[in-house]
Coordinates of C-alpha atoms in Angstrom, one line a residue:
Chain J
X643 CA -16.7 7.2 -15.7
X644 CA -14.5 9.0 -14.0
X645 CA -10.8 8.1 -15.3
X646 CA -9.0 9.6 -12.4
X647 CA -10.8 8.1 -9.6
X648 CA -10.4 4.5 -11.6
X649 CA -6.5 5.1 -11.5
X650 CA -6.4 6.0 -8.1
X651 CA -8.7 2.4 -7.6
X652 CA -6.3 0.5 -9.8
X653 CA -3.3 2.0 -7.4
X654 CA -5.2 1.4 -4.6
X655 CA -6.2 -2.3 -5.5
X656 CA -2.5 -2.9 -6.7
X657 CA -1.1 -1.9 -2.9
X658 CA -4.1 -4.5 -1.6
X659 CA -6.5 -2.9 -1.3
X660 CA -9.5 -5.6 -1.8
X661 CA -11.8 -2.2 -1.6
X662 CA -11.3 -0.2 -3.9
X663 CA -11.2 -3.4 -6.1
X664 CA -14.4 -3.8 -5.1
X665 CA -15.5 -0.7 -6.0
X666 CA -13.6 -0.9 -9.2
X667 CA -16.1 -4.0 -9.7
X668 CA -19.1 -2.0 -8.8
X669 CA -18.4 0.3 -11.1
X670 CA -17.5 -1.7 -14.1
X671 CA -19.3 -5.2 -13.3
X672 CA -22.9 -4.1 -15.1
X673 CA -21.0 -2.7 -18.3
X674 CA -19.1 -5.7 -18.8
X675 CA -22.1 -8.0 -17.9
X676 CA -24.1 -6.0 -20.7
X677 CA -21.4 -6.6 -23.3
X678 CA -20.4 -10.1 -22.3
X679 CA -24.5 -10.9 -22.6
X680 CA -24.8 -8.6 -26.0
X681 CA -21.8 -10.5 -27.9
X682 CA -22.5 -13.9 -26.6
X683 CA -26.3 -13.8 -26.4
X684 CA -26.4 -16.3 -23.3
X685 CA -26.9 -15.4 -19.7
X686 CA -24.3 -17.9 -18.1
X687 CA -21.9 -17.6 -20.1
X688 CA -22.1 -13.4 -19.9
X689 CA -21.6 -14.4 -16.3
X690 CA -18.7 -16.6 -16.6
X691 CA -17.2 -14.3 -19.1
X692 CA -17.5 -11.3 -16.4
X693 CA -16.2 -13.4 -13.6
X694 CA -13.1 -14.2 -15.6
X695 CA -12.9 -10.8 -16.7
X696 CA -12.1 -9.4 -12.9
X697 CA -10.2 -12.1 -12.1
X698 CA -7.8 -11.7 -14.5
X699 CA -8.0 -8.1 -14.2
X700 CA -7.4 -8.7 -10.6
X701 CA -4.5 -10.9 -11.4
X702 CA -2.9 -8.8 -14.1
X703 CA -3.2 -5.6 -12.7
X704 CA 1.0 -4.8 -12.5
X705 CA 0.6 -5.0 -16.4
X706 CA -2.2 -2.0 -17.1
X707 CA -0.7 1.0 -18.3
X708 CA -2.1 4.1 -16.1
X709 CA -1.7 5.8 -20.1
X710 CA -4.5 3.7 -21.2
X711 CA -7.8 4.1 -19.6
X712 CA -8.9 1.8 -16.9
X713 CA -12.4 0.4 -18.7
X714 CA -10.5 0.2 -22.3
X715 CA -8.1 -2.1 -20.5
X716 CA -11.3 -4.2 -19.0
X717 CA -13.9 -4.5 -22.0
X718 CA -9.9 -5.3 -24.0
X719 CA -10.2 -8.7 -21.5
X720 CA -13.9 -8.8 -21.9
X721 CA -13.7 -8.9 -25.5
X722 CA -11.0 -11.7 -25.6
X723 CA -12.4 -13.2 -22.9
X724 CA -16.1 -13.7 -25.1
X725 CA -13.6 -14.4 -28.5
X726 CA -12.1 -17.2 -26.9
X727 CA -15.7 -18.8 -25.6
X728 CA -17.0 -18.3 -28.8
X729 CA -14.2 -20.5 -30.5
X730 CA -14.5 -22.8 -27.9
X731 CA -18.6 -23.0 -28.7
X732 CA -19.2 -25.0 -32.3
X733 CA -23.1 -23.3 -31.5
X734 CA -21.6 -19.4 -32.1
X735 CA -20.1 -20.4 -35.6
X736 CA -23.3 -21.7 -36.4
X737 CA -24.9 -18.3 -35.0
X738 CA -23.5 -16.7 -38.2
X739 CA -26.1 -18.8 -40.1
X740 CA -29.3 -18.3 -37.7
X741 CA -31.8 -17.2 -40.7
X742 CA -33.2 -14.5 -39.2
X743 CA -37.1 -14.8 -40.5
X744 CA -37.5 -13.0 -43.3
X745 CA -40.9 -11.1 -43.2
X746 CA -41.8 -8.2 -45.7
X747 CA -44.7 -7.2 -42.8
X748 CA -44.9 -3.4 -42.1
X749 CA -43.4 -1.8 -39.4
X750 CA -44.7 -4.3 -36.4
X751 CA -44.9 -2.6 -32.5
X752 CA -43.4 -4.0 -30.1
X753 CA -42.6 -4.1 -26.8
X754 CA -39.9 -3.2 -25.1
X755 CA -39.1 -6.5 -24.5
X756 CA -40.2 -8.3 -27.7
X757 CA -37.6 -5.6 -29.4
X758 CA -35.0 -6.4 -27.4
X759 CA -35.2 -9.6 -28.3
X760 CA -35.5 -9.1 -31.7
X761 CA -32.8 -6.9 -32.0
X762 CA -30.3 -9.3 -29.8
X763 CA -31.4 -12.3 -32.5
X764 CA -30.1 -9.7 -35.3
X765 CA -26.8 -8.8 -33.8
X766 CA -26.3 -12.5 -33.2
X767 CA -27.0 -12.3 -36.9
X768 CA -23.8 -10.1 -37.5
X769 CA -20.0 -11.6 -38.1
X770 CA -18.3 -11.0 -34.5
X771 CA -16.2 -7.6 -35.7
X772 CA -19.6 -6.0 -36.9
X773 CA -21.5 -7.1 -33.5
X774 CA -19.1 -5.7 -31.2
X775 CA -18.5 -2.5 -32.8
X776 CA -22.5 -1.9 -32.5
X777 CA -22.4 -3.5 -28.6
X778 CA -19.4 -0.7 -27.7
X779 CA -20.9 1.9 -29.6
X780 CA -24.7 1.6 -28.7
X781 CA -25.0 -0.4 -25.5
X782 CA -21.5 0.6 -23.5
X783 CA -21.9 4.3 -24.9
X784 CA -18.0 4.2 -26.4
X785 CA -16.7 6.8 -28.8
X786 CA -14.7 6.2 -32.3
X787 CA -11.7 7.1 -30.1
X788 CA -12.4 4.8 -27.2
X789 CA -13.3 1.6 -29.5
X790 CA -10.3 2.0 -31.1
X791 CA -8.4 1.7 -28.2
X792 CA -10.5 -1.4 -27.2
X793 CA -10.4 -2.9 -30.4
X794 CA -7.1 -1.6 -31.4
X795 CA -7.9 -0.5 -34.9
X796 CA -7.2 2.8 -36.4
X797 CA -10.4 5.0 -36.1
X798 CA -10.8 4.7 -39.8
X799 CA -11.6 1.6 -39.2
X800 CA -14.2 1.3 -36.3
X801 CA -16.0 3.9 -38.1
X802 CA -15.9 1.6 -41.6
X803 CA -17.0 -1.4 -39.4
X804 CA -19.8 0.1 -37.9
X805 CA -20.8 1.6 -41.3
X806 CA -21.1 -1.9 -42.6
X807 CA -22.4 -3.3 -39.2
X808 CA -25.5 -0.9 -39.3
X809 CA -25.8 -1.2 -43.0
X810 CA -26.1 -4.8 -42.2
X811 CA -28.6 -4.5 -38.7
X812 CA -30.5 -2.2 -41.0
X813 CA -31.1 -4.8 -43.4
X814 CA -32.0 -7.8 -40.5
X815 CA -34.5 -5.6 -38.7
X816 CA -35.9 -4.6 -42.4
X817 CA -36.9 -8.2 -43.0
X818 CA -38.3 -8.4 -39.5
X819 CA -40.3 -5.5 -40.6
X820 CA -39.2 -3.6 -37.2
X821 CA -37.9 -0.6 -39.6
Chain A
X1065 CA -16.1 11.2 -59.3
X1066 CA -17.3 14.1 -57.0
X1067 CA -20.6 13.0 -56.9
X1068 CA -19.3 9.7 -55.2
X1069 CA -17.2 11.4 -52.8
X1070 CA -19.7 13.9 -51.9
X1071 CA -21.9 10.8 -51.2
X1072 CA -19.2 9.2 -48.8
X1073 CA -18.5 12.0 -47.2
X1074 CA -22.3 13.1 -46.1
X1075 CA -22.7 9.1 -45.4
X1076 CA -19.9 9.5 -42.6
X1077 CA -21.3 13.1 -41.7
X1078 CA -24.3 11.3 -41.2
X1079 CA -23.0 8.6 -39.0
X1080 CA -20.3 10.9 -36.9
X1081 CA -23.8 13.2 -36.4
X1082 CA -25.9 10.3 -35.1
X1083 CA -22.8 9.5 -33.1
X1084 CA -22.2 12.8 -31.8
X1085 CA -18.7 12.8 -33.1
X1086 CA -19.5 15.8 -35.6
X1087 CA -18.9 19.4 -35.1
X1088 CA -20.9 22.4 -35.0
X1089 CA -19.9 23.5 -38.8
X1090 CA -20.1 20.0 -39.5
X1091 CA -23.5 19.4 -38.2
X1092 CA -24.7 22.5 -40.1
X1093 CA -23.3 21.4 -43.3
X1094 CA -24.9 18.5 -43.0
X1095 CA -28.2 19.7 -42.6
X1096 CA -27.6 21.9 -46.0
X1097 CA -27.0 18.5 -47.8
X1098 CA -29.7 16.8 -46.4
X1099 CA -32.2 19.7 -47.1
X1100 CA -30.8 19.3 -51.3
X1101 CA -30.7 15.8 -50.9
X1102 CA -33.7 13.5 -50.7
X1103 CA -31.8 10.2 -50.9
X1104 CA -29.4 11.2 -48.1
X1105 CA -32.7 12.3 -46.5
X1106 CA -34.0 8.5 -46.1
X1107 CA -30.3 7.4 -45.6
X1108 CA -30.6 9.7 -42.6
X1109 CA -34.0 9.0 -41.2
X1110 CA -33.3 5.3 -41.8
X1111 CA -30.1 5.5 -39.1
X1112 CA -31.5 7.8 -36.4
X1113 CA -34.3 5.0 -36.5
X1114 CA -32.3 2.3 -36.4
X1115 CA -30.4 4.0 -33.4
X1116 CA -33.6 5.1 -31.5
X1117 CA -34.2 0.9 -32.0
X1118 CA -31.1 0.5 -30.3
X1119 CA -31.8 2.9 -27.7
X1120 CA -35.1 1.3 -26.7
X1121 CA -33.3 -2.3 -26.2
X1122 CA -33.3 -3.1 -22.5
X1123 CA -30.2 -3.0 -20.5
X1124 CA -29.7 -5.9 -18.7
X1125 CA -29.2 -6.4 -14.8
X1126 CA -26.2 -8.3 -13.8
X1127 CA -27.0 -11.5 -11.7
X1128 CA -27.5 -10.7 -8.1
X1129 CA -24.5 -13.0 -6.8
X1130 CA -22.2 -12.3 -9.6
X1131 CA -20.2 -9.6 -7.1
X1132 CA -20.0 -12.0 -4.6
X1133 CA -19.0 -15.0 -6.2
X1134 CA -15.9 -12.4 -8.1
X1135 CA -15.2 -11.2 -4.6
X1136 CA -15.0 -14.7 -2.9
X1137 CA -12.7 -16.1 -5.9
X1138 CA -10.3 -13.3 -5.8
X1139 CA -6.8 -14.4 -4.8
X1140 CA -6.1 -13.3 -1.1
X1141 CA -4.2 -10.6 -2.6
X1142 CA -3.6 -8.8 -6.0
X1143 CA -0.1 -10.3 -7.7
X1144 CA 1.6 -6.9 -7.4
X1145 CA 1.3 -6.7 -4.0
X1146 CA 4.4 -6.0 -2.0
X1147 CA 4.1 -6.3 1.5
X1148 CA 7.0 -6.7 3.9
X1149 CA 7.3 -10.3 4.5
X1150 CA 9.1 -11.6 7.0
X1151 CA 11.5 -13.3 5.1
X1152 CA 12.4 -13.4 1.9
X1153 CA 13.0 -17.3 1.3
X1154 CA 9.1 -17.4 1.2
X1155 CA 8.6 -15.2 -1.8
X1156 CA 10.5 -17.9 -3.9
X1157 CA 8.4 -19.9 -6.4
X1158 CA 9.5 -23.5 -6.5
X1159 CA 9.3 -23.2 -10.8
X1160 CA 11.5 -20.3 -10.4
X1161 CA 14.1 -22.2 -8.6
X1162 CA 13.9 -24.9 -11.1
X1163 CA 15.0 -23.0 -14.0
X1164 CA 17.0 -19.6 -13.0
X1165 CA 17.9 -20.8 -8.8
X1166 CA 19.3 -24.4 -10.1
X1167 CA 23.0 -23.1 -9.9
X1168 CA 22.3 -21.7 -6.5
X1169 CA 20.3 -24.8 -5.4
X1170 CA 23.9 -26.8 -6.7
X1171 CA 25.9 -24.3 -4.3
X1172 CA 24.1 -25.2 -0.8
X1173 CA 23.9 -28.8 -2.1
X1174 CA 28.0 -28.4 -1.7
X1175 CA 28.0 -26.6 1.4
X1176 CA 25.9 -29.2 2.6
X1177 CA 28.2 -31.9 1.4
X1178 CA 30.8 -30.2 2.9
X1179 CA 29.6 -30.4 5.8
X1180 CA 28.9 -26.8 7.0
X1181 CA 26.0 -26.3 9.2
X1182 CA 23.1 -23.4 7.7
X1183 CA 20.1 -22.6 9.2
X1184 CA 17.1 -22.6 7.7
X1185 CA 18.6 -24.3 4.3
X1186 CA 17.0 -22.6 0.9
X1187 CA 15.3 -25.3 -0.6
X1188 CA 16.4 -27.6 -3.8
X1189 CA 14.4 -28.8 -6.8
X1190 CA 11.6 -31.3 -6.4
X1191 CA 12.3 -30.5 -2.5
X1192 CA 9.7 -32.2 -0.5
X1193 CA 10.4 -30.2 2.3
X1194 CA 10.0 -26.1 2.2
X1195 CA 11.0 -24.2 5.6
X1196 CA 11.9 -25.8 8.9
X1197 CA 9.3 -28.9 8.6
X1198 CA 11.6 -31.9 8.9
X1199 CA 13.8 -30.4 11.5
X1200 CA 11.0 -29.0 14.1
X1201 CA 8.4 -31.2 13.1
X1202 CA 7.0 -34.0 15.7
X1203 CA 3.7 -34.7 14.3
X1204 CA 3.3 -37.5 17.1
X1205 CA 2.7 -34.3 19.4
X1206 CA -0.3 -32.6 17.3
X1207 CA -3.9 -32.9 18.2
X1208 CA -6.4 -33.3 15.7
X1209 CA -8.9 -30.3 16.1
X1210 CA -11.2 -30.2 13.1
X1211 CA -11.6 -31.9 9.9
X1212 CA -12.8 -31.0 6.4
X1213 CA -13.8 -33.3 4.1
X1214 CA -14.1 -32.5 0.3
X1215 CA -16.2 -34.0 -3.0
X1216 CA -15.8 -30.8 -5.1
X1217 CA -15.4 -30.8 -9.2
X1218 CA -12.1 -32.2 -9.9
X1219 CA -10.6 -32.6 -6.3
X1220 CA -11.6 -34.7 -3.3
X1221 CA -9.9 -35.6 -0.5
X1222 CA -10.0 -34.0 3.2
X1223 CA -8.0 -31.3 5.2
X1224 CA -7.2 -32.0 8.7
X1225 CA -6.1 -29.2 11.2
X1226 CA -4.6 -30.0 14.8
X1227 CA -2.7 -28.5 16.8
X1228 CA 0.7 -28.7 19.3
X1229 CA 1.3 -25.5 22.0
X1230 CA 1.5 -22.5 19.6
X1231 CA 2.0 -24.7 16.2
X1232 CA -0.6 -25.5 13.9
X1233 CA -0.4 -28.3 11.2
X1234 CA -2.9 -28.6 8.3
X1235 CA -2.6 -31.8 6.6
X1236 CA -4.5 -31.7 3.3
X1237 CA -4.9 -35.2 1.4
X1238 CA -6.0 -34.2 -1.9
X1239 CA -6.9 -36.5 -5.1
X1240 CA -7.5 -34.2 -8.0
X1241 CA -5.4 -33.9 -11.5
X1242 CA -4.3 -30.2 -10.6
X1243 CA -5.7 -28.6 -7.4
X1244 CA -4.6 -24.9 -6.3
X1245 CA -5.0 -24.4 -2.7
X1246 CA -4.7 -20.7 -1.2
X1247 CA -4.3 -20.7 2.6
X1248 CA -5.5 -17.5 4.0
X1249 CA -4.8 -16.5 7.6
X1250 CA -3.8 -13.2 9.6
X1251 CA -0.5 -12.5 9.3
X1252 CA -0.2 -10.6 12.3
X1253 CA -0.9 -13.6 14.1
X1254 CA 1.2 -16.4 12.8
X1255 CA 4.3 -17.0 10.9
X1256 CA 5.0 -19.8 8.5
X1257 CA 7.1 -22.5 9.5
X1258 CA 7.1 -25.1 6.6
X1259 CA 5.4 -26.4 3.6
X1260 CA 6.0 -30.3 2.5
X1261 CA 4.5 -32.2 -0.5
X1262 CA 4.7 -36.0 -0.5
X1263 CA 4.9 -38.2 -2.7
X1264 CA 7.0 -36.3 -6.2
X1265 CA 8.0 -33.3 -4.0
X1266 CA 6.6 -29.7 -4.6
X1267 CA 5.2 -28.6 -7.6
X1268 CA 4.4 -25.2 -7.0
X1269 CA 4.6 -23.4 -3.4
X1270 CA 4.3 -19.6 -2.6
X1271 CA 4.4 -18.1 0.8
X1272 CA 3.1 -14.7 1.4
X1273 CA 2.7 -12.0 4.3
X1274 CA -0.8 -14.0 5.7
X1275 CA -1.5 -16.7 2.4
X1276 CA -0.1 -19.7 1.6
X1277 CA -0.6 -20.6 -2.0
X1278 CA 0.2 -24.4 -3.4
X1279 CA -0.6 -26.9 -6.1
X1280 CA -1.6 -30.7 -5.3
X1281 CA -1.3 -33.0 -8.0
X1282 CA -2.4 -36.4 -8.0
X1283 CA -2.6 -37.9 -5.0
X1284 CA -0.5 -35.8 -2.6
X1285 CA -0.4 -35.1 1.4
X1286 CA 0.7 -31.4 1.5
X1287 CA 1.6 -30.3 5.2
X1288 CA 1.4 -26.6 6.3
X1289 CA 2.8 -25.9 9.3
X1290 CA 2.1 -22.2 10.9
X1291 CA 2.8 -21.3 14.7
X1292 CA 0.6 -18.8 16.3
X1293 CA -0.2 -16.4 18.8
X1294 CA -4.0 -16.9 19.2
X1295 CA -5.4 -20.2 19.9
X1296 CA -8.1 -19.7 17.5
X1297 CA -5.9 -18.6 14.0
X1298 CA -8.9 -19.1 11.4
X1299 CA -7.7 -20.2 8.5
X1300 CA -9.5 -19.6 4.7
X1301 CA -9.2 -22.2 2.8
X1302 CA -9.8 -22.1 -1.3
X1303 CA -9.6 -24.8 -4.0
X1304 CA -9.5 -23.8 -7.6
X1305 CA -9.6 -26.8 -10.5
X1306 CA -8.6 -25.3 -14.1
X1307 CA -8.7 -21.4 -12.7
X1308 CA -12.2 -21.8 -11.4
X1309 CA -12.7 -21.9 -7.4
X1310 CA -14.7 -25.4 -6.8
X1311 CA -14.5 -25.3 -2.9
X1312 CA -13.7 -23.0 -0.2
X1313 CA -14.3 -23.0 3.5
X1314 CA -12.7 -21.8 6.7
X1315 CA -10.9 -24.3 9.9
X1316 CA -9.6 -22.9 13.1
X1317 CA -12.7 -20.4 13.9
X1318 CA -15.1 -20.8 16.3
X1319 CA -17.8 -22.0 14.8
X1320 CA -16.1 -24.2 12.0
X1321 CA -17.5 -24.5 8.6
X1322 CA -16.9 -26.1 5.3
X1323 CA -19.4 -25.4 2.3
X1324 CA -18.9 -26.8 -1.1
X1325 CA -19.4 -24.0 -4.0

């Protein structure tokens, strides 16, 4: 995305303009929906999570920093936004301990769909900090330098994380026999 | 010792490669490890795999009305928004006045009790009168032109609009534990003339360039009065419970409507 044309949108939207709001939320709405839906693994609440998202974007928008980048600053909400539904959801710290069915069958084929599915069931597998390091990295297309800035953790460690996080995935879809 | 470090270091070649966070040089020297290591080999193999998996996974379309419903719970207008207004008594929040405006609020208390004559008096703490309401207002006068009736999640209650010569007067009876109601109307149409909350006074009242924005709590009558310049001012009215808008719907056009969300 381009980061000059979302300032110029975020200056826009912060003089009234209900356009290039809009636009800001065409732009942004999918991507957010994606990572909202990948972290919390449930349709509605991707949706409420998004809804709040722009809203409080919408809301908050004297406080963004034109130094920072416009979509840091939104998956940032997005990702505290799906933190705090997950605390407030007994069901995601039971996620943790979904057993993830362990079988030692060779390499299965499967379809698009049917690995999707499988592989959404692993992530929801990994602790939060490892999921959302693979969701910004793999599904939102984010570099070491741009999670950190989401996450607000040295580089170090966003590499380290995902490291561990694919080590871990790696494992998961081993069992399943998908690799 | 150098073995192990050799080790992590072509592990984190390996993932900055996959990543496409490696450079040129480090790419190639990568690809001199790999071709003298076999283990770093299947290390390698194993993580472009697991990334093509990734690649493959399906991205997801977001639902159809999600823009719409964002768009219709917006606020009327961003917080930072500074448009001339009119006056600036309307900009005040009522909270603000109760903690950093009470020494002000104590000064036109004594001007008042001195008996010096202001116009349109800034208003006091738990106020139950904002503007020029209980001066101007003759509600004897007003015609009831539409009603709205509301059974939403966590408010009920109805909205009444009617109307006197150029003033208009909404009259919102709302039941809910803590409503926010926005009041959206062209600005270069009408001008505020007064806000009142009964019973407990205000609780929170803003005024803005063509919104009014206030809380109901309980069982309150809030009172809006606007005058206009066009018989048919349509007003936008939202209701949000905890954050979340639960009703909207618009009085004063043409065709009035009123649909529950």
């Amino acid at each position: 995305m381009d980061d000059t044309e979302d300032l110029r949108l975020v200056r826009e939207s912060r003089q009234g303009s209900r356009e290039s709001f809009e636009r800001l939320l065409i732009r942004y709405e999918k991507a957010v929906f994606n990572a909202a839906y990948r972290i919390l693994h449930d349709y509605e609440d991707a949706k409420d999570v998004t809804q709040s998202v722009f809203l409080k974007a919408f809301e908050n928008l004297e406080y963004f920093d034109p130094k920072h980048r416009f979509f840091s600053w939104i998956y940032r909400i997005a990702l505290n936004e799906s933190i705090n539904l997950c605390k407030s959801r007994t069901r995601f710290e039971a996620a943790e301990d979904i057993g993830v069915e362990e079988q030692n069958t060779p390499e299965k084929v499967l379809s698009k769909t049917e690995l999707s599915r499988v592989v959404e069931t692993a992530l929801l597998s990994l602790g939060f900090e490892y999921r959302v390091v693979i969701v910004l990295r793999h599904f939102n297309d984010c570099s070491y330098r741009e999670m950190s800035e989401i996450l607000e953790i040295p580089e170090k460690t966003v590499k380290s994380r995902l490291f561990t996080a694919r080590a871990l995935l790696r494992d998961i879809l081993c069992r399943r026999g998908i690799l | 010792m150098r073995d192990s470090r050799d080790t992590y270091q072509y592990l984190e070649l390996i993932h900055a490669a996959i990543d496409g966070e490696a450079s040129r040089d480090q790419v190639a020297a990568l690809r001199e490890y790999l071709a003298h290591h076999p283990e770093a080999q299947s290390v390698h193999a194993e993580m472009v795999k697991l990334t093509n998996i990734l690649n493959q996974v399906e991205e997801i379309e977001a639902p159809g009305d999600l823009r719409g419903s964002i768009l219709a719970a917006l606020p009327l207008q961003c917080s930072t928004v500074e448009i001339g207004v009119r006056s600036n008594r309307w900009r005040l929040r009522i909270p603000l006045i109760r903690y950093g405006y009470a020494l002000a609020a104590g000064l036109l208390l004594g001007v008042v009790l001195t008996g010096v004559v202001f116009k349109n008096l800034a208003p006091v703490e738990k106020s139950a009168v904002y503007g020029t309401m209980r001066a101007v207002d003759n509600a004897s006068r007003y015609a009831v032109t539409e009603r709205m009736t509301l059974a939403a999640l966590g408010v009920a209650g109805s909205v009444e609009l009617s109307r006197s010569g150029d003033n208009e007067m909404v009259v919102f009876d709302l039941n809910g534990e803590a409503v926010d109601v926005e009041v959206g109307f062209d600005g270069t149409q009408a001008d505020i003339l007064g806000f009142s909350q009964q019973p407990n006074g205000i609780r929170f009242f803003e005024a803005k360039d063509s919104s009014i924005s206030f809380r109901s709590g309980g069982k309150q009558r809030s009172t809006v009065r606007l005058t206009s310049r066009n018989a048919q001012l349509p007003l936008s009215l939202r209701f949000y419970v905890g954050g979340k808008l639960v009703h909207q719907g618009t009085l004063g056009a043409a065709a009035p409507t009123g649909s529950a969300k």
